[in-house]
PDB file of C-alpha atoms in Angstrom:
ATOM      1  CA  MET A 199      33.888  20.226   7.200  1.00 38.00           C
ATOM      2  CA  SER A 200      30.288  19.218   7.821  1.00 51.00           C
ATOM      3  CA  GLU A 201      29.336  15.623   8.550  1.00 73.00           C
ATOM      4  CA  PHE A 202      26.092  15.996   6.601  1.00 85.00           C
ATOM      5  CA  ASN A 203      26.137  14.172   3.263  1.00 92.00           C
ATOM      6  CA  PHE A 204      23.337  15.616   1.097  1.00 91.00           C
ATOM      7  CA  LYS A 205      23.627  12.986  -1.680  1.00 93.00           C
ATOM      8  CA  GLU A 206      23.257  10.166   0.842  1.00 94.00           C
ATOM      9  CA  PHE A 207      20.393  12.001   2.564  1.00 94.00           C
ATOM     10  CA  GLN A 208      18.628  12.480  -0.794  1.00 94.00           C
ATOM     11  CA  LYS A 209      19.145   8.848  -1.832  1.00 95.00           C
ATOM     12  CA  ASN A 210      17.844   7.545   1.492  1.00 95.00           C
ATOM     13  CA  THR A 211      14.757   9.795   1.475  1.00 96.00           C
ATOM     14  CA  GLU A 212      13.848   9.102  -2.158  1.00 96.00           C
ATOM     15  CA  THR A 213      14.384   5.348  -1.669  1.00 96.00           C
ATOM     16  CA  ARG A 214      11.944   5.348   1.239  1.00 97.00           C
ATOM     17  CA  MET A 215       9.395   7.306  -0.821  1.00 96.00           C
ATOM     18  CA  GLN A 216       9.846   4.881  -3.735  1.00 96.00           C
ATOM     19  CA  LYS A 217       9.179   1.940  -1.396  1.00 96.00           C
ATOM     20  CA  SER A 218       5.887   3.565  -0.438  1.00 95.00           C
ATOM     21  CA  LEU A 219       5.002   3.890  -4.131  1.00 95.00           C
ATOM     22  CA  ASP A 220       6.020   0.249  -4.736  1.00 94.00           C
ATOM     23  CA  SER A 221       3.793  -0.808  -1.855  1.00 92.00           C
ATOM     24  CA  LEU A 222       0.894   1.041  -3.482  1.00 93.00           C
ATOM     25  CA  ALA A 223       1.537  -0.770  -6.766  1.00 89.00           C
ATOM     26  CA  SER A 224       1.484  -4.057  -4.865  1.00 85.00           C
ATOM     27  CA  ASP A 225      -1.823  -3.105  -3.192  1.00 85.00           C
ATOM     28  CA  PHE A 226      -3.272  -2.163  -6.575  1.00 86.00           C
ATOM     29  CA  ALA A 227      -2.163  -5.513  -8.020  1.00 78.00           C
ATOM     30  CA  GLY A 228      -4.560  -7.093  -5.533  1.00 71.00           C
ATOM     31  CA  LEU A 229      -7.456  -5.066  -6.953  1.00 74.00           C
ATOM     32  CA  ARG A 230      -8.263  -7.343  -9.843  1.00 61.00           C
ATOM     33  CA  THR A 231     -11.009  -6.031 -12.009  1.00 62.00           C
ATOM     34  CA  GLY A 232     -13.257  -9.017 -12.624  1.00 65.00           C
ATOM     35  CA  ARG A 233     -10.976 -12.033 -12.803  1.00 67.00           C
ATOM     36  CA  ALA A 234      -9.947 -14.140  -9.857  1.00 75.00           C
ATOM     37  CA  SER A 235      -6.304 -13.894  -8.808  1.00 78.00           C
ATOM     38  CA  VAL A 236      -4.424 -15.170  -5.756  1.00 81.00           C
ATOM     39  CA  SER A 237      -2.878 -11.703  -5.347  1.00 80.00           C
ATOM     40  CA  LEU A 238      -6.378 -10.371  -4.631  1.00 82.00           C
ATOM     41  CA  LEU A 239      -6.070 -11.827  -1.117  1.00 87.00           C
ATOM     42  CA  ASP A 240      -2.438 -10.801  -0.483  1.00 84.00           C
ATOM     43  CA  SER A 241      -3.481  -7.995   1.866  1.00 83.00           C
ATOM     44  CA  VAL A 242      -5.703 -10.227   4.037  1.00 90.00           C
ATOM     45  CA  MET A 243      -4.378 -10.637   7.584  1.00 92.00           C
ATOM     46  CA  VAL A 244      -5.826 -13.447   9.709  1.00 93.00           C
ATOM     47  CA  PRO A 245      -5.901 -13.270  13.522  1.00 92.00           C
ATOM     48  CA  ALA A 246      -4.308 -16.676  14.171  1.00 87.00           C
ATOM     49  CA  TYR A 247      -2.056 -18.083  16.867  1.00 85.00           C
ATOM     50  CA  GLY A 248      -2.210 -14.848  18.864  1.00 87.00           C
ATOM     51  CA  THR A 249      -1.078 -12.527  16.079  1.00 91.00           C
ATOM     52  CA  ASP A 250      -2.201 -11.144  12.709  1.00 92.00           C
ATOM     53  CA  THR A 251      -0.781 -13.512  10.108  1.00 91.00           C
ATOM     54  CA  PRO A 252      -0.783 -13.141   6.310  1.00 92.00           C
ATOM     55  CA  LEU A 253      -3.386 -15.434   4.714  1.00 92.00           C
ATOM     56  CA  ASN A 254      -0.763 -17.258   2.643  1.00 90.00           C
ATOM     57  CA  GLN A 255       0.940 -18.417   5.877  1.00 91.00           C
ATOM     58  CA  VAL A 256      -2.160 -20.228   7.173  1.00 93.00           C
ATOM     59  CA  ALA A 257      -3.674 -21.492   3.916  1.00 94.00           C
ATOM     60  CA  ASN A 258      -3.064 -22.464   0.308  1.00 94.00           C
ATOM     61  CA  VAL A 259      -4.717 -20.023  -2.113  1.00 93.00           C
ATOM     62  CA  THR A 260      -5.540 -21.187  -5.654  1.00 93.00           C
ATOM     63  CA  VAL A 261      -7.699 -20.102  -8.600  1.00 91.00           C
ATOM     64  CA  PRO A 262      -9.574 -23.180  -9.894  1.00 91.00           C
ATOM     65  CA  GLU A 263     -11.640 -21.089 -12.341  1.00 87.00           C
ATOM     66  CA  SER A 264     -11.713 -17.508 -13.603  1.00 79.00           C
ATOM     67  CA  ARG A 265     -14.430 -16.299 -11.182  1.00 83.00           C
ATOM     68  CA  MET A 266     -13.496 -18.317  -8.069  1.00 90.00           C
ATOM     69  CA  ILE A 267     -10.682 -18.328  -5.509  1.00 91.00           C
ATOM     70  CA  SER A 268     -10.209 -21.432  -3.377  1.00 94.00           C
ATOM     71  CA  VAL A 269      -8.600 -21.148   0.058  1.00 95.00           C
ATOM     72  CA  GLN A 270      -7.507 -24.428   1.662  1.00 96.00           C
ATOM     73  CA  VAL A 271      -6.839 -23.717   5.358  1.00 94.00           C
ATOM     74  CA  TRP A 272      -4.180 -25.945   6.935  1.00 93.00           C
ATOM     75  CA  ASP A 273      -5.549 -25.805  10.500  1.00 91.00           C
ATOM     76  CA  LYS A 274      -9.294 -26.440  10.840  1.00 90.00           C
ATOM     77  CA  ALA A 275      -9.417 -24.274  13.997  1.00 91.00           C
ATOM     78  CA  VAL A 276      -8.297 -21.220  11.973  1.00 92.00           C
ATOM     79  CA  ALA A 277     -10.884 -21.647   9.171  1.00 92.00           C
ATOM     80  CA  PRO A 278     -13.593 -19.438  10.775  1.00 93.00           C
ATOM     81  CA  ALA A 279     -11.040 -16.660  11.364  1.00 93.00           C
ATOM     82  CA  VAL A 280      -9.877 -16.912   7.718  1.00 94.00           C
ATOM     83  CA  GLU A 281     -13.454 -16.655   6.422  1.00 93.00           C
ATOM     84  CA  LYS A 282     -14.128 -13.646   8.664  1.00 93.00           C
ATOM     85  CA  ALA A 283     -10.836 -11.938   7.685  1.00 93.00           C
ATOM     86  CA  ILE A 284     -11.640 -12.272   3.954  1.00 92.00           C
ATOM     87  CA  ARG A 285     -15.169 -10.939   4.497  1.00 91.00           C
ATOM     88  CA  GLU A 286     -13.903  -7.945   6.531  1.00 90.00           C
ATOM     89  CA  ALA A 287     -10.956  -7.074   4.244  1.00 86.00           C
ATOM     90  CA  ASN A 288     -12.983  -4.409   2.351  1.00 79.00           C
ATOM     91  CA  LEU A 289     -12.564  -6.306  -0.910  1.00 80.00           C
ATOM     92  CA  GLY A 290     -16.281  -6.784  -1.461  1.00 79.00           C
ATOM     93  CA  LEU A 291     -15.963 -10.566  -1.281  1.00 86.00           C
ATOM     94  CA  ASN A 292     -18.369 -12.992   0.370  1.00 90.00           C
ATOM     95  CA  PRO A 293     -16.575 -16.273   1.160  1.00 93.00           C
ATOM     96  CA  SER A 294     -18.370 -19.510   2.044  1.00 92.00           C
ATOM     97  CA  ALA A 295     -16.692 -22.174   4.179  1.00 91.00           C
ATOM     98  CA  GLU A 296     -17.003 -25.935   3.896  1.00 91.00           C
ATOM     99  CA  GLY A 297     -14.769 -27.348   6.631  1.00 89.00           C
ATOM    100  CA  GLN A 298     -11.180 -26.394   5.884  1.00 91.00           C
ATOM    101  CA  SER A 299     -12.036 -25.286   2.360  1.00 94.00           C
ATOM    102  CA  ILE A 300     -13.254 -21.753   1.697  1.00 94.00           C
ATOM    103  CA  ARG A 301     -14.678 -20.762  -1.673  1.00 94.00           C
ATOM    104  CA  VAL A 302     -14.494 -17.078  -2.600  1.00 92.00           C
ATOM    105  CA  PRO A 303     -16.661 -16.242  -5.614  1.00 91.00           C
ATOM    106  CA  ILE A 304     -15.560 -13.120  -7.476  1.00 84.00           C
ATOM    107  CA  PRO A 305     -18.627 -10.956  -8.087  1.00 78.00           C
ATOM    108  CA  PRO A 306     -19.189  -9.625 -11.584  1.00 76.00           C
ATOM    109  CA  LEU A 307     -18.041  -6.057 -11.988  1.00 76.00           C
ATOM    110  CA  ASN A 308     -21.302  -4.196 -12.092  1.00 81.00           C
ATOM    111  CA  GLU A 309     -21.318  -0.412 -11.700  1.00 84.00           C
ATOM    112  CA  GLU A 310     -21.725  -0.649  -7.927  1.00 82.00           C
ATOM    113  CA  ARG A 311     -18.763  -3.050  -7.603  1.00 79.00           C
ATOM    114  CA  ARG A 312     -16.595  -0.812  -9.786  1.00 84.00           C
ATOM    115  CA  LYS A 313     -17.361   2.208  -7.583  1.00 87.00           C
ATOM    116  CA  GLU A 314     -16.587   0.107  -4.501  1.00 86.00           C
ATOM    117  CA  LEU A 315     -13.199  -0.885  -5.980  1.00 87.00           C
ATOM    118  CA  THR A 316     -12.347   2.738  -6.792  1.00 90.00           C
ATOM    119  CA  LYS A 317     -13.044   3.635  -3.144  1.00 92.00           C
ATOM    120  CA  VAL A 318     -10.669   0.880  -2.017  1.00 91.00           C
ATOM    121  CA  ALA A 319      -8.055   2.142  -4.510  1.00 93.00           C
ATOM    122  CA  SER A 320      -8.485   5.682  -3.175  1.00 95.00           C
ATOM    123  CA  LYS A 321      -7.983   4.414   0.384  1.00 95.00           C
ATOM    124  CA  TYR A 322      -4.732   2.680  -0.632  1.00 94.00           C
ATOM    125  CA  ALA A 323      -3.543   5.842  -2.390  1.00 96.00           C
ATOM    126  CA  GLU A 324      -4.295   7.995   0.667  1.00 97.00           C
ATOM    127  CA  GLU A 325      -2.315   5.570   2.880  1.00 96.00           C
ATOM    128  CA  SER A 326       0.594   5.920   0.463  1.00 97.00           C
ATOM    129  CA  ARG A 327       0.365   9.734   0.517  1.00 97.00           C
ATOM    130  CA  ILE A 328       0.386   9.675   4.326  1.00 97.00           C
ATOM    131  CA  ALA A 329       3.454   7.415   4.321  1.00 97.00           C
ATOM    132  CA  ILE A 330       5.262   9.805   1.953  1.00 97.00           C
ATOM    133  CA  ARG A 331       4.361  12.790   4.147  1.00 97.00           C
ATOM    134  CA  ASN A 332       5.673  10.915   7.185  1.00 97.00           C
ATOM    135  CA  ILE A 333       8.961  10.345   5.343  1.00 97.00           C
ATOM    136  CA  ARG A 334       9.052  14.097   4.590  1.00 97.00           C
ATOM    137  CA  ARG A 335       8.536  14.834   8.295  1.00 97.00           C
ATOM    138  CA  ASP A 336      11.360  12.428   9.229  1.00 97.00           C
ATOM    139  CA  ALA A 337      13.667  14.080   6.681  1.00 96.00           C
ATOM    140  CA  ASN A 338      12.827  17.567   7.953  1.00 96.00           C
ATOM    141  CA  ASP A 339      13.421  16.434  11.552  1.00 96.00           C
ATOM    142  CA  LYS A 340      16.850  15.151  10.523  1.00 95.00           C
ATOM    143  CA  LEU A 341      17.621  18.505   8.892  1.00 95.00           C
ATOM    144  CA  LYS A 342      16.580  20.362  12.059  1.00 95.00           C
ATOM    145  CA  LYS A 343      18.864  18.142  14.114  1.00 94.00           C
ATOM    146  CA  CYS A 344      21.751  18.716  11.687  1.00 94.00           C
ATOM    147  CA  GLU A 345      21.277  22.482  11.898  1.00 93.00           C
ATOM    148  CA  LYS A 346      21.078  22.318  15.704  1.00 93.00           C
ATOM    149  CA  ASP A 347      24.298  20.263  15.764  1.00 92.00           C
ATOM    150  CA  ASN A 348      25.920  22.873  13.456  1.00 91.00           C
ATOM    151  CA  ASP A 349      26.427  20.297  10.657  1.00 91.00           C
ATOM    152  CA  ILE A 350      24.530  22.573   8.235  1.00 93.00           C
ATOM    153  CA  SER A 351      23.819  26.307   8.200  1.00 93.00           C
ATOM    154  CA  LYS A 352      20.385  27.876   8.502  1.00 93.00           C
ATOM    155  CA  ASP A 353      20.445  28.704   4.765  1.00 94.00           C
ATOM    156  CA  GLU A 354      21.438  25.133   3.851  1.00 93.00           C
ATOM    157  CA  HIS A 355      18.631  23.849   6.081  1.00 94.00           C
ATOM    158  CA  LYS A 356      16.098  26.010   4.221  1.00 95.00           C
ATOM    159  CA  GLY A 357      17.415  24.916   0.815  1.00 95.00           C
ATOM    160  CA  TYR A 358      17.434  21.238   1.754  1.00 95.00           C
ATOM    161  CA  GLN A 359      13.931  21.562   3.191  1.00 96.00           C
ATOM    162  CA  ASP A 360      12.785  22.962  -0.170  1.00 96.00           C
ATOM    163  CA  ASP A 361      14.402  19.954  -1.882  1.00 96.00           C
ATOM    164  CA  VAL A 362      12.566  17.561   0.456  1.00 97.00           C
ATOM    165  CA  GLN A 363       9.271  19.280  -0.432  1.00 97.00           C
ATOM    166  CA  LYS A 364      10.037  18.927  -4.171  1.00 97.00           C
ATOM    167  CA  TRP A 365      10.681  15.188  -3.741  1.00 97.00           C
ATOM    168  CA  THR A 366       7.474  14.881  -1.722  1.00 97.00           C
ATOM    169  CA  ASN A 367       5.468  16.688  -4.424  1.00 97.00           C
ATOM    170  CA  THR A 368       6.991  14.445  -7.116  1.00 97.00           C
ATOM    171  CA  PHE A 369       6.075  11.233  -5.293  1.00 97.00           C
ATOM    172  CA  ILE A 370       2.590  12.462  -4.331  1.00 97.00           C
ATOM    173  CA  LYS A 371       2.007  13.222  -8.040  1.00 97.00           C
ATOM    174  CA  LYS A 372       3.160   9.684  -8.912  1.00 97.00           C
ATOM    175  CA  VAL A 373       0.646   8.321  -6.370  1.00 97.00           C
ATOM    176  CA  ASP A 374      -2.119  10.462  -7.907  1.00 97.00           C
ATOM    177  CA  ASP A 375      -1.182   9.361 -11.451  1.00 96.00           C
ATOM    178  CA  THR A 376      -1.104   5.700 -10.394  1.00 95.00           C
ATOM    179  CA  LEU A 377      -4.512   6.074  -8.737  1.00 95.00           C
ATOM    180  CA  SER A 378      -5.984   7.787 -11.800  1.00 95.00           C
ATOM    181  CA  SER A 379      -4.694   5.015 -14.049  1.00 91.00           C
ATOM    182  CA  LYS A 380      -6.097   2.299 -11.749  1.00 90.00           C
ATOM    183  CA  GLU A 381      -9.487   4.045 -11.530  1.00 90.00           C
ATOM    184  CA  GLN A 382      -9.685   4.172 -15.339  1.00 88.00           C
ATOM    185  CA  GLU A 383      -8.803   0.468 -15.524  1.00 82.00           C
ATOM    186  CA  ILE A 384     -11.536  -0.361 -12.965  1.00 83.00           C
ATOM    187  CA  MET A 385     -14.229   1.799 -14.581  1.00 81.00           C
ATOM    188  CA  GLN A 386     -13.670   0.549 -18.141  1.00 75.00           C
ATOM    189  CA  VAL A 387     -16.772  -1.262 -19.312  1.00 51.00           C
TER     190      VAL A 387
END
C-alpha cells in the first residue's frame, strides 16, 4: 500500500494556491481608486530598527478626510524613513513630513494616475502568478520524490502531474480574472 495520499496532496496544494490568490486580493484592496484608505499603505515596509517593518507597527495611520491619509510616527527618528518608504512604495503618492506627522495627499485619478495604478495591479498579479507556479514546481518535485521512493508508479506520477497543471491553470485564470476586474474598476471614469 502506498504512503502517498492524493486527497491530502491536492488539498495542501490548492490551499497554498488559494493563499496566493487571497494575498493578491489583499494587495488589490490597497489600490484604492481615488479615495483615501488606511489599507492603501498596508504594503509599505519601513526600514526601522535594523529590519523592514510594516508601516502600521511604527505609526498610526488614519484618514482625516476623503483625499488625505495622516501617518503619525511614534518614534521621531523613524519619520524620515517612513516618508521615504511611502514615496518609494510605487503607489504614486508624495508624502510631506512635519515632524512626526506625515500627510499623504491622494492625487485625483486622472488618466495618467489610472494607467499607473493598472501597472501596479499588473505587477501584483504577476507576483501572484509566479507564486502559483512556484507551488506547482514544489508539488511536481514532491511527486518526483514519491515516484523515486516507489510510493507512486510512473503512470500515477504522470496523471498527478496533469492534475497539478490543471489546478495551476485554474488559479492562474482566477488571477487573470481578478486583475481584469480590478483594471476595469480603476479605469472607470
